[in-house]
Amino acid sequence: MSEEKGPDHSRRKERSRQAILTAARDLVVEGAYEKITVEAIAARAGVGKQTIYRRWPSKSAVVFAALLALSEDPEGQSVTLPDTGDLATDLKVVLRATAQEFSDPSFDKLIRALNTEIANDAALAAEYRERLAQPLDEAKKERLRSAQKAGQLDPRADLDLVLALLYAPLFQRWLHRSGPLTPAYADSLVDAALRAFRP
């Protein structure tokens, strides 16, 4: 009997986890983030609030987990950027996709909620950097290193600075709602960054 209970228990736990994360995402998208409570997430997910607190210490931790789950690869593969041999084309594909993602109203609400918490929670900010930002940045830098080896990017370029020039203006425009995140705008950021770091 114990052998049968193990897998069943694991499946129930995973179903419960998915229900909680889905409930958190749905509530953030549907309403005002500051009014959402762990109790509301638990009610929507059909679990007790202690089920949530056993896994996550706060509402912000649940919302971060819900956002992180969107980027989970079910096969456990690491993130990679396209590498067709044409750096400008590959970066434009990636930056256009980023602009489109940030323009999506549902994702916009989720990431704004998370950024509100990160601004006031150093521990959550550190977890965000470790589990999401740094792995993504490393994947981007791996593509840039490939371009350096191919002679398409200054071999002395500071790759953190290249990424800042590519992404910071887009993030600032999104954060301040100062303009549309269009494909043309994404392309212009790639063109400007590559001009600055041409070999």
Tab-separated table of C-alpha atoms in Angstrom:
chain	number	residue	atom	x	y	z
A	1	MET	CA	0.000	0.000	0.000
A	2	SER	CA	2.754	2.449	0.863
A	3	GLU	CA	4.235	2.166	-2.626
A	4	GLU	CA	0.895	3.223	-4.141
A	5	LYS	CA	0.467	6.141	-1.730
A	6	GLY	CA	3.799	7.752	-2.633
A	7	PRO	CA	3.086	8.550	-6.293
A	8	ASP	CA	-0.539	9.478	-5.517
A	9	HIS	CA	0.594	11.860	-2.781
A	10	SER	CA	3.146	13.444	-5.128
A	11	ARG	CA	0.517	13.902	-7.832
A	12	ARG	CA	-1.887	15.499	-5.364
A	13	LYS	CA	0.829	17.855	-4.148
A	14	GLU	CA	1.666	18.852	-7.715
A	15	ARG	CA	-2.015	19.387	-8.590
A	16	SER	CA	-2.354	21.527	-5.475
A	17	ARG	CA	0.773	23.530	-6.388
A	18	GLN	CA	-0.478	24.145	-9.914
A	19	ALA	CA	-3.909	25.184	-8.631
A	20	ILE	CA	-2.331	27.685	-6.235
A	21	LEU	CA	-0.056	29.188	-8.897
A	22	THR	CA	-2.893	29.434	-11.402
A	23	ALA	CA	-5.138	31.048	-8.784
A	24	ALA	CA	-2.437	33.589	-7.912
A	25	ARG	CA	-1.893	34.519	-11.574
A	26	ASP	CA	-5.620	34.777	-12.245
A	27	LEU	CA	-6.276	36.989	-9.223
A	28	VAL	CA	-3.413	39.347	-10.112
A	29	VAL	CA	-4.684	39.665	-13.679
A	30	GLU	CA	-8.302	40.157	-12.616
A	31	GLY	CA	-7.940	42.754	-9.878
A	32	ALA	CA	-5.847	45.118	-7.808
A	33	TYR	CA	-2.714	43.371	-6.553
A	34	GLU	CA	-2.676	45.153	-3.197
A	35	LYS	CA	-6.140	43.746	-2.380
A	36	ILE	CA	-5.158	40.130	-3.010
A	37	THR	CA	-4.562	38.010	0.086
A	38	VAL	CA	-3.202	34.521	0.717
A	39	GLU	CA	-6.710	33.643	1.901
A	40	ALA	CA	-8.147	34.708	-1.466
A	41	ILE	CA	-5.543	32.643	-3.339
A	42	ALA	CA	-6.321	29.621	-1.160
A	43	ALA	CA	-10.072	29.995	-1.706
A	44	ARG	CA	-9.647	30.275	-5.472
A	45	ALA	CA	-7.323	27.254	-5.527
A	46	GLY	CA	-9.612	25.185	-3.301
A	47	VAL	CA	-6.986	24.613	-0.602
A	48	GLY	CA	-6.475	25.721	2.980
A	49	LYS	CA	-4.239	28.749	3.537
A	50	GLN	CA	-1.878	26.580	5.587
A	51	THR	CA	-1.229	24.565	2.435
A	52	ILE	CA	0.159	27.754	0.921
A	53	TYR	CA	2.097	28.823	4.009
A	54	ARG	CA	3.784	25.428	4.243
A	55	ARG	CA	5.384	26.107	0.866
A	56	TRP	CA	5.610	29.918	0.611
A	57	PRO	CA	6.106	32.506	3.375
A	58	SER	CA	4.084	35.340	1.815
A	59	LYS	CA	1.786	36.504	-0.958
A	60	SER	CA	4.735	37.964	-2.853
A	61	ALA	CA	6.548	34.614	-2.755
A	62	VAL	CA	3.475	32.906	-4.240
A	63	VAL	CA	3.213	35.489	-7.012
A	64	PHE	CA	6.915	35.111	-7.808
A	65	ALA	CA	6.512	31.327	-7.971
A	66	ALA	CA	3.505	31.809	-10.261
A	67	LEU	CA	5.565	33.990	-12.592
A	68	LEU	CA	8.548	31.639	-12.440
A	69	ALA	CA	6.325	28.704	-13.373
A	70	LEU	CA	5.522	30.398	-16.689
A	71	SER	CA	9.154	29.991	-17.739
A	72	GLU	CA	9.576	26.426	-16.474
A	73	ASP	CA	10.631	23.947	-19.129
A	74	PRO	CA	8.825	20.658	-18.473
A	75	GLU	CA	11.805	18.799	-19.954
A	76	GLY	CA	14.250	20.694	-17.745
A	77	GLN	CA	16.229	22.197	-20.609
A	78	SER	CA	18.098	25.443	-20.061
A	79	VAL	CA	17.196	28.643	-21.876
A	80	THR	CA	19.041	29.301	-25.123
A	81	LEU	CA	18.831	32.155	-27.599
A	82	PRO	CA	18.562	31.599	-31.336
A	83	ASP	CA	21.901	31.398	-33.107
A	84	THR	CA	21.485	31.579	-36.882
A	85	GLY	CA	24.899	33.161	-37.325
A	86	ASP	CA	23.332	36.608	-37.793
A	87	LEU	CA	23.550	38.431	-34.462
A	88	ALA	CA	21.327	41.380	-35.415
A	89	THR	CA	18.543	39.118	-36.651
A	90	ASP	CA	18.722	36.875	-33.600
A	91	LEU	CA	18.678	39.771	-31.138
A	92	LYS	CA	15.758	41.390	-32.932
A	93	VAL	CA	13.768	38.168	-32.663
A	94	VAL	CA	14.454	38.013	-28.925
A	95	LEU	CA	13.865	41.698	-28.188
A	96	ARG	CA	10.657	41.769	-30.246
A	97	ALA	CA	9.413	38.777	-28.251
A	98	THR	CA	10.316	40.564	-24.999
A	99	ALA	CA	8.470	43.703	-26.107
A	100	GLN	CA	5.430	41.643	-27.077
A	101	GLU	CA	5.455	39.827	-23.735
A	102	PHE	CA	5.628	43.073	-21.747
A	103	SER	CA	2.818	44.499	-23.893
A	104	ASP	CA	0.509	41.617	-22.990
A	105	PRO	CA	-1.966	42.952	-20.372
A	106	SER	CA	-1.895	39.753	-18.298
A	107	PHE	CA	1.907	39.545	-18.155
A	108	ASP	CA	2.082	43.304	-17.543
A	109	LYS	CA	-0.016	42.982	-14.389
A	110	LEU	CA	2.019	40.040	-13.117
A	111	ILE	CA	5.411	41.654	-13.636
A	112	ARG	CA	4.278	44.995	-12.218
A	113	ALA	CA	3.015	43.226	-9.090
A	114	LEU	CA	6.330	41.419	-8.733
A	115	ASN	CA	8.348	44.603	-9.251
A	116	THR	CA	6.320	46.321	-6.530
A	117	GLU	CA	7.354	43.603	-4.101
A	118	ILE	CA	10.977	43.438	-5.279
A	119	ALA	CA	11.367	47.161	-4.652
A	120	ASN	CA	10.530	46.635	-0.981
A	121	ASP	CA	11.796	43.113	-0.268
A	122	ALA	CA	15.552	42.549	-0.498
A	123	ALA	CA	15.222	38.791	0.022
A	124	LEU	CA	12.721	38.458	-2.812
A	125	ALA	CA	14.905	40.649	-5.032
A	126	ALA	CA	17.866	38.346	-4.371
A	127	GLU	CA	15.764	35.267	-5.154
A	128	TYR	CA	14.525	36.906	-8.365
A	129	ARG	CA	18.096	37.618	-9.464
A	130	GLU	CA	19.277	34.102	-8.626
A	131	ARG	CA	16.404	32.071	-10.044
A	132	LEU	CA	15.222	34.136	-13.018
A	133	ALA	CA	17.300	37.176	-13.987
A	134	GLN	CA	20.783	35.638	-13.799
A	135	PRO	CA	19.973	32.439	-15.746
A	136	LEU	CA	18.324	34.523	-18.479
A	137	ASP	CA	21.237	36.956	-18.576
A	138	GLU	CA	23.713	34.091	-18.814
A	139	ALA	CA	21.833	32.653	-21.794
A	140	LYS	CA	21.936	36.065	-23.473
A	141	LYS	CA	25.648	36.462	-22.758
A	142	GLU	CA	26.359	33.023	-24.189
A	143	ARG	CA	24.857	34.208	-27.487
A	144	LEU	CA	26.928	37.391	-27.333
A	145	ARG	CA	30.100	35.373	-26.692
A	146	SER	CA	29.336	33.353	-29.800
A	147	ALA	CA	29.065	36.614	-31.740
A	148	GLN	CA	32.391	37.788	-30.339
A	149	LYS	CA	34.048	34.583	-31.532
A	150	ALA	CA	32.479	35.070	-34.967
A	151	GLY	CA	33.841	38.622	-35.200
A	152	GLN	CA	30.368	40.225	-35.049
A	153	LEU	CA	30.848	41.951	-31.710
A	154	ASP	CA	33.786	43.770	-30.119
A	155	PRO	CA	35.775	41.042	-28.300
A	156	ARG	CA	36.558	43.523	-25.511
A	157	ALA	CA	32.911	44.460	-24.976
A	158	ASP	CA	31.543	44.321	-21.434
A	159	LEU	CA	28.625	41.940	-21.968
A	160	ASP	CA	26.709	43.232	-18.947
A	161	LEU	CA	26.853	46.681	-20.511
A	162	VAL	CA	25.703	45.327	-23.885
A	163	LEU	CA	22.684	43.777	-22.178
A	164	ALA	CA	21.974	47.001	-20.311
A	165	LEU	CA	21.955	48.983	-23.555
A	166	LEU	CA	19.655	46.421	-25.153
A	167	TYR	CA	17.138	45.939	-22.355
A	168	ALA	CA	17.208	48.924	-19.975
A	169	PRO	CA	15.543	51.393	-22.377
A	170	LEU	CA	12.788	48.893	-23.136
A	171	PHE	CA	12.252	48.213	-19.428
A	172	GLN	CA	12.173	51.941	-18.615
A	173	ARG	CA	9.653	52.645	-21.387
A	174	TRP	CA	7.482	49.828	-20.032
A	175	LEU	CA	7.872	50.862	-16.390
A	176	HIS	CA	6.999	54.513	-17.007
A	177	ARG	CA	4.436	53.760	-19.741
A	178	SER	CA	6.221	56.395	-21.794
A	179	GLY	CA	5.701	54.841	-25.213
A	180	PRO	CA	4.603	51.731	-27.087
A	181	LEU	CA	6.788	48.627	-27.103
A	182	THR	CA	6.658	48.103	-30.841
A	183	PRO	CA	8.745	45.791	-33.034
A	184	ALA	CA	10.301	48.898	-34.601
A	185	TYR	CA	11.366	50.169	-31.178
A	186	ALA	CA	12.887	46.777	-30.303
A	187	ASP	CA	14.785	46.760	-33.615
A	188	SER	CA	16.100	50.283	-32.990
A	189	LEU	CA	17.565	49.189	-29.634
A	190	VAL	CA	19.388	46.296	-31.279
A	191	ASP	CA	20.735	48.558	-34.030
A	192	ALA	CA	21.958	51.150	-31.518
A	193	ALA	CA	23.645	48.569	-29.274
A	194	LEU	CA	25.405	46.861	-32.165
A	195	ARG	CA	26.647	50.205	-33.501
A	196	ALA	CA	28.117	50.912	-30.077
A	197	PHE	CA	29.874	47.549	-29.884
A	198	ARG	CA	30.822	46.822	-33.477
A	199	PRO	CA	34.184	45.045	-33.791
